[in-house]
mmCIF file of C-alpha atoms in Angstrom:
data_model
loop_
_atom_site.group_PDB
_atom_site.id
_atom_site.type_symbol
_atom_site.label_atom_id
_atom_site.label_comp_id
_atom_site.label_asym_id
_atom_site.label_seq_id
_atom_site.Cartn_x
_atom_site.Cartn_y
_atom_site.Cartn_z
ATOM 1 C CA UNK W 283 -0.255 0.136 0.240
ATOM 2 C CA UNK W 284 1.584 2.809 -1.451
ATOM 3 C CA UNK W 285 -1.086 5.625 -0.065
ATOM 4 C CA UNK W 286 -2.987 6.400 -3.123
ATOM 5 C CA UNK W 287 -6.585 6.078 -3.119
ATOM 6 C CA UNK W 288 -8.459 5.967 -7.105
ATOM 7 C CA UNK W 289 -11.407 7.599 -7.349
ATOM 8 C CA UNK W 290 -12.983 6.317 -9.900
ATOM 9 C CA UNK W 291 -12.128 2.447 -11.181
ATOM 10 C CA UNK W 292 -14.831 1.355 -14.469
ATOM 11 C CA UNK W 293 -14.905 -2.409 -14.767
ATOM 12 C CA UNK W 294 -15.963 -3.663 -18.389
ATOM 13 C CA UNK W 295 -14.250 -7.076 -18.638
ATOM 14 C CA UNK W 296 -17.055 -9.906 -19.960
ATOM 15 C CA UNK W 297 -14.460 -12.744 -19.479
ATOM 16 C CA UNK W 298 -12.048 -11.475 -16.134
ATOM 17 C CA UNK W 299 -12.131 -12.569 -12.831
ATOM 18 C CA UNK W 300 -11.358 -9.027 -11.131
ATOM 19 C CA UNK W 301 -8.807 -7.896 -7.813
ATOM 20 C CA UNK W 302 -8.226 -4.624 -6.784
ATOM 21 C CA UNK W 303 -5.675 -4.185 -4.169
ATOM 22 C CA UNK W 304 -6.416 -0.763 -4.558
ATOM 23 C CA UNK W 305 -8.518 1.746 -2.234
ATOM 24 C CA UNK W 306 -10.576 3.397 -4.608
ATOM 25 C CA UNK W 307 -13.470 6.162 -4.025
ATOM 26 C CA UNK W 308 -15.866 4.477 -6.859
ATOM 27 C CA UNK W 309 -16.057 1.428 -8.796
ATOM 28 C CA UNK W 310 -18.581 0.665 -11.374
ATOM 29 C CA UNK W 311 -18.954 -2.817 -12.539
ATOM 30 C CA UNK W 312 -20.203 -2.544 -16.424
ATOM 31 C CA UNK W 313 -19.337 -6.598 -16.633
ATOM 32 C CA UNK W 314 -17.065 -8.707 -14.957
ATOM 33 C CA UNK W 315 -17.750 -12.809 -15.405
ATOM 34 C CA UNK W 316 -19.915 -14.436 -13.117
ATOM 35 C CA UNK W 317 -17.173 -15.456 -10.803
ATOM 36 C CA UNK W 318 -16.292 -12.539 -9.162
ATOM 37 C CA UNK W 319 -15.805 -8.658 -8.698
ATOM 38 C CA UNK W 320 -13.258 -9.245 -5.295
ATOM 39 C CA UNK W 321 -12.172 -5.337 -3.578
ATOM 40 C CA UNK W 322 -9.046 -6.577 -1.632
ATOM 41 C CA UNK W 323 -8.869 -3.250 0.272
ATOM 42 C CA UNK W 324 -10.810 -0.100 0.831
ATOM 43 C CA UNK W 325 -13.937 0.773 -1.720
ATOM 44 C CA UNK W 326 -16.681 3.045 -0.374
ATOM 45 C CA UNK W 327 -19.043 2.927 -3.280
ATOM 46 C CA UNK W 328 -19.495 -0.099 -5.892
ATOM 47 C CA UNK W 329 -22.596 0.625 -8.674
ATOM 48 C CA UNK W 330 -22.990 -2.565 -10.160
ATOM 49 C CA UNK W 331 -24.171 -2.876 -14.123
ATOM 50 C CA UNK W 332 -24.176 -5.908 -14.616
ATOM 51 C CA UNK W 333 -25.305 -10.008 -13.032
ATOM 52 C CA UNK W 334 -21.721 -10.190 -10.649
ATOM 53 C CA UNK W 335 -20.792 -11.431 -7.754
ATOM 54 C CA UNK W 336 -19.110 -8.677 -5.388
ATOM 55 C CA UNK W 337 -17.264 -10.072 -2.111
ATOM 56 C CA UNK W 338 -15.209 -8.246 0.084
ATOM 57 C CA UNK W 339 -12.634 -9.362 1.553
ATOM 58 C CA UNK W 340 -11.830 -9.915 5.423
ATOM 59 C CA UNK W 341 -8.868 -7.963 6.202
ATOM 60 C CA UNK W 342 -11.843 -4.841 4.108
ATOM 61 C CA UNK W 343 -12.114 -2.263 7.918
ATOM 62 C CA UNK W 344 -14.445 -0.062 5.854
ATOM 63 C CA UNK W 345 -17.653 -1.444 4.308
ATOM 64 C CA UNK W 346 -18.625 -0.145 1.505
ATOM 65 C CA UNK W 347 -21.950 1.019 -0.266
ATOM 66 C CA UNK W 348 -23.135 -0.509 -3.394
ATOM 67 C CA UNK W 349 -25.268 0.678 -5.410
ATOM 68 C CA UNK W 350 -27.206 -1.961 -8.241
ATOM 69 C CA UNK W 351 -28.213 -0.978 -11.345
ATOM 70 C CA UNK W 352 -29.770 -4.132 -12.795
ATOM 71 C CA UNK W 353 -32.173 -6.786 -12.546
ATOM 72 C CA UNK W 354 -29.671 -10.068 -13.435
ATOM 73 C CA UNK W 355 -28.431 -11.190 -10.226
ATOM 74 C CA UNK W 356 -26.034 -10.014 -8.094
ATOM 75 C CA UNK W 357 -24.022 -12.198 -5.882
ATOM 76 C CA UNK W 358 -23.047 -10.027 -2.126
ATOM 77 C CA UNK W 359 -20.461 -11.516 -0.067
ATOM 78 C CA UNK W 360 -18.648 -10.296 2.964
ATOM 79 C CA UNK W 361 -19.773 -6.939 5.463
ATOM 80 C CA UNK W 362 -21.312 -3.582 3.666
ATOM 81 C CA UNK W 363 -22.915 -0.619 4.815
ATOM 82 C CA UNK W 364 -25.886 0.626 2.733
ATOM 83 C CA UNK W 365 -26.745 -1.746 0.247
ATOM 84 C CA UNK W 366 -29.480 0.265 -2.508
ATOM 85 C CA UNK W 367 -31.052 -0.333 -5.972
ATOM 86 C CA UNK W 368 -32.378 1.946 -9.090
ATOM 87 C CA UNK W 369 -35.325 -0.975 -10.507
ATOM 88 C CA UNK W 370 -36.071 -4.159 -10.447
ATOM 89 C CA UNK W 371 -33.597 -6.685 -8.338
ATOM 90 C CA UNK W 372 -32.389 -10.239 -7.377
ATOM 91 C CA UNK W 373 -29.628 -9.887 -4.175
ATOM 92 C CA UNK W 374 -27.922 -13.171 -3.255
ATOM 93 C CA UNK W 375 -25.815 -12.563 0.282
ATOM 94 C CA UNK W 376 -23.727 -15.734 0.287
ATOM 95 C CA UNK W 377 -23.107 -17.403 3.628
ATOM 96 C CA UNK W 378 -21.884 -15.163 6.903
ATOM 97 C CA UNK W 379 -22.684 -11.912 4.537
ATOM 98 C CA UNK W 380 -24.076 -9.161 6.621
ATOM 99 C CA UNK W 381 -25.467 -5.712 5.665
ATOM 100 C CA UNK W 382 -26.479 -3.112 8.105
ATOM 101 C CA UNK W 383 -28.984 -1.564 5.127
ATOM 102 C CA UNK W 384 -30.997 -2.909 2.555
ATOM 103 C CA UNK W 385 -33.119 -0.055 0.594
ATOM 104 C CA UNK W 386 -35.598 -1.210 -2.167
ATOM 105 C CA UNK W 387 -36.142 1.177 -5.165
ATOM 106 C CA UNK W 388 -39.468 3.754 -5.384
ATOM 107 C CA UNK W 389 -39.741 2.594 -9.400
ATOM 108 C CA UNK W 390 -39.068 -0.678 -8.795
ATOM 109 C CA UNK W 391 -42.196 -3.251 -9.395
ATOM 110 C CA UNK W 392 -40.621 -6.671 -7.581
ATOM 111 C CA UNK W 393 -37.117 -6.670 -5.380
ATOM 112 C CA UNK W 394 -35.925 -9.899 -3.584
ATOM 113 C CA UNK W 395 -33.159 -11.074 -1.330
ATOM 114 C CA UNK W 396 -32.607 -13.975 -0.376
ATOM 115 C CA UNK W 397 -29.904 -15.142 2.348
ATOM 116 C CA UNK W 398 -27.089 -13.669 4.320
ATOM 117 C CA UNK W 399 -28.503 -10.548 7.735
ATOM 118 C CA UNK W 400 -29.894 -6.818 7.061
ATOM 119 C CA UNK W 401 -30.060 -4.999 10.019
ATOM 120 C CA UNK W 402 -32.564 -3.184 8.339
ATOM 121 C CA UNK W 403 -34.907 -2.962 5.262
ATOM 122 C CA UNK W 404 -36.103 0.159 4.534
ATOM 123 C CA UNK W 405 -38.658 -1.236 1.672
ATOM 124 C CA UNK W 406 -40.351 1.224 -1.102
ATOM 125 C CA UNK W 407 -41.525 -1.160 -3.319
ATOM 126 C CA UNK W 408 -42.518 -5.450 -3.327
ATOM 127 C CA UNK W 409 -40.238 -7.215 -1.982
ATOM 128 C CA UNK W 410 -39.664 -11.437 -1.400
ATOM 129 C CA UNK W 411 -37.411 -12.051 1.728
ATOM 130 C CA UNK W 412 -36.082 -15.480 1.837
ATOM 131 C CA UNK W 413 -33.596 -17.330 4.257
ATOM 132 C CA UNK W 414 -32.503 -13.604 5.107
ATOM 133 C CA UNK W 415 -32.123 -12.861 9.259
ATOM 134 C CA UNK W 416 -33.782 -9.052 9.491
ATOM 135 C CA UNK W 417 -33.655 -6.946 12.523
ATOM 136 C CA UNK W 418 -36.139 -3.920 11.494
ATOM 137 C CA UNK W 419 -37.893 -3.918 8.456
ATOM 138 C CA UNK W 420 -39.740 -0.227 7.693
ATOM 139 C CA UNK W 421 -42.510 1.482 4.736
ATOM 140 C CA UNK W 422 -41.038 4.810 5.278
ATOM 141 C CA UNK W 423 -43.957 7.685 4.632
ATOM 142 C CA UNK W 424 -42.868 8.812 0.844
ATOM 143 C CA UNK W 425 -43.847 5.356 -0.234
ATOM 144 C CA UNK W 426 -47.149 6.693 -1.794
ATOM 145 C CA UNK W 427 -48.196 3.159 -3.308
ATOM 146 C CA UNK W 428 -49.193 -0.268 -1.461
ATOM 147 C CA UNK W 429 -46.517 -2.940 -1.093
ATOM 148 C CA UNK W 430 -46.465 -6.554 -0.932
ATOM 149 C CA UNK W 431 -44.104 -7.979 1.654
ATOM 150 C CA UNK W 432 -43.578 -11.691 1.393
ATOM 151 C CA UNK W 433 -40.949 -13.754 3.631
ATOM 152 C CA UNK W 434 -40.142 -17.205 2.696
ATOM 153 C CA UNK W 435 -37.947 -20.507 3.265
ATOM 154 C CA UNK W 436 -36.248 -19.914 7.050
ATOM 155 C CA UNK W 437 -36.540 -15.698 6.713
ATOM 156 C CA UNK W 438 -37.182 -14.167 9.692
ATOM 157 C CA UNK W 439 -38.358 -10.771 10.290
ATOM 158 C CA UNK W 440 -38.015 -9.499 13.440
ATOM 159 C CA UNK W 441 -39.677 -6.319 13.064
ATOM 160 C CA UNK W 442 -41.927 -4.014 10.300
ATOM 161 C CA UNK W 443 -42.904 -0.950 10.257
ATOM 162 C CA UNK W 444 -45.167 0.809 8.298
ATOM 163 C CA UNK W 445 -45.636 4.348 8.213
ATOM 164 C CA UNK W 446 -46.977 5.223 4.905
ATOM 165 C CA UNK W 447 -50.122 6.525 4.134
ATOM 166 C CA UNK W 448 -51.723 3.270 2.615
ATOM 167 C CA UNK W 449 -52.939 0.749 6.279
ATOM 168 C CA UNK W 450 -52.950 -3.166 5.424
ATOM 169 C CA UNK W 451 -56.661 -3.732 5.885
ATOM 170 C CA UNK W 452 -57.898 -6.187 8.433
ATOM 171 C CA UNK W 453 -57.657 -9.016 6.650
ATOM 172 C CA UNK W 454 -54.096 -8.609 5.446
ATOM 173 C CA UNK W 455 -52.635 -8.391 8.795
#
């Protein structure tokens, strides 16, 4: 480590497995092989535009933020600060993966998250939660539509708070 921090690293390598040993502010993943982009040093933000597996090395202290800009499956391995989506999404958290905060896109019709652990979900669109341990889930007051949150498999959701203007009818409770 020579103390150099890259401002932006763009990766468009559809057949490559990429390991980054640089500290980077923003990594934009246009395409990588179905294998992996692996961060071995601090990355502030990772933007994913296509199917990918993102791995954060065990020695990386600062948890990155991830913006998922694709409806194709994205696999995450490691520990993350915030994960947000910009459209319908399919996210698979590998064994031991943890996210502090996950927010679905308000413009998405359906998002799905599978596996891992999440401290807090902010649901702004329909969401399927499968085999995931979730501490808190909130439907924010800015949500202007009815949402469906499906809990599947071995998922455990400890708390859901509906702050939206849409209150579920008694038949749904």
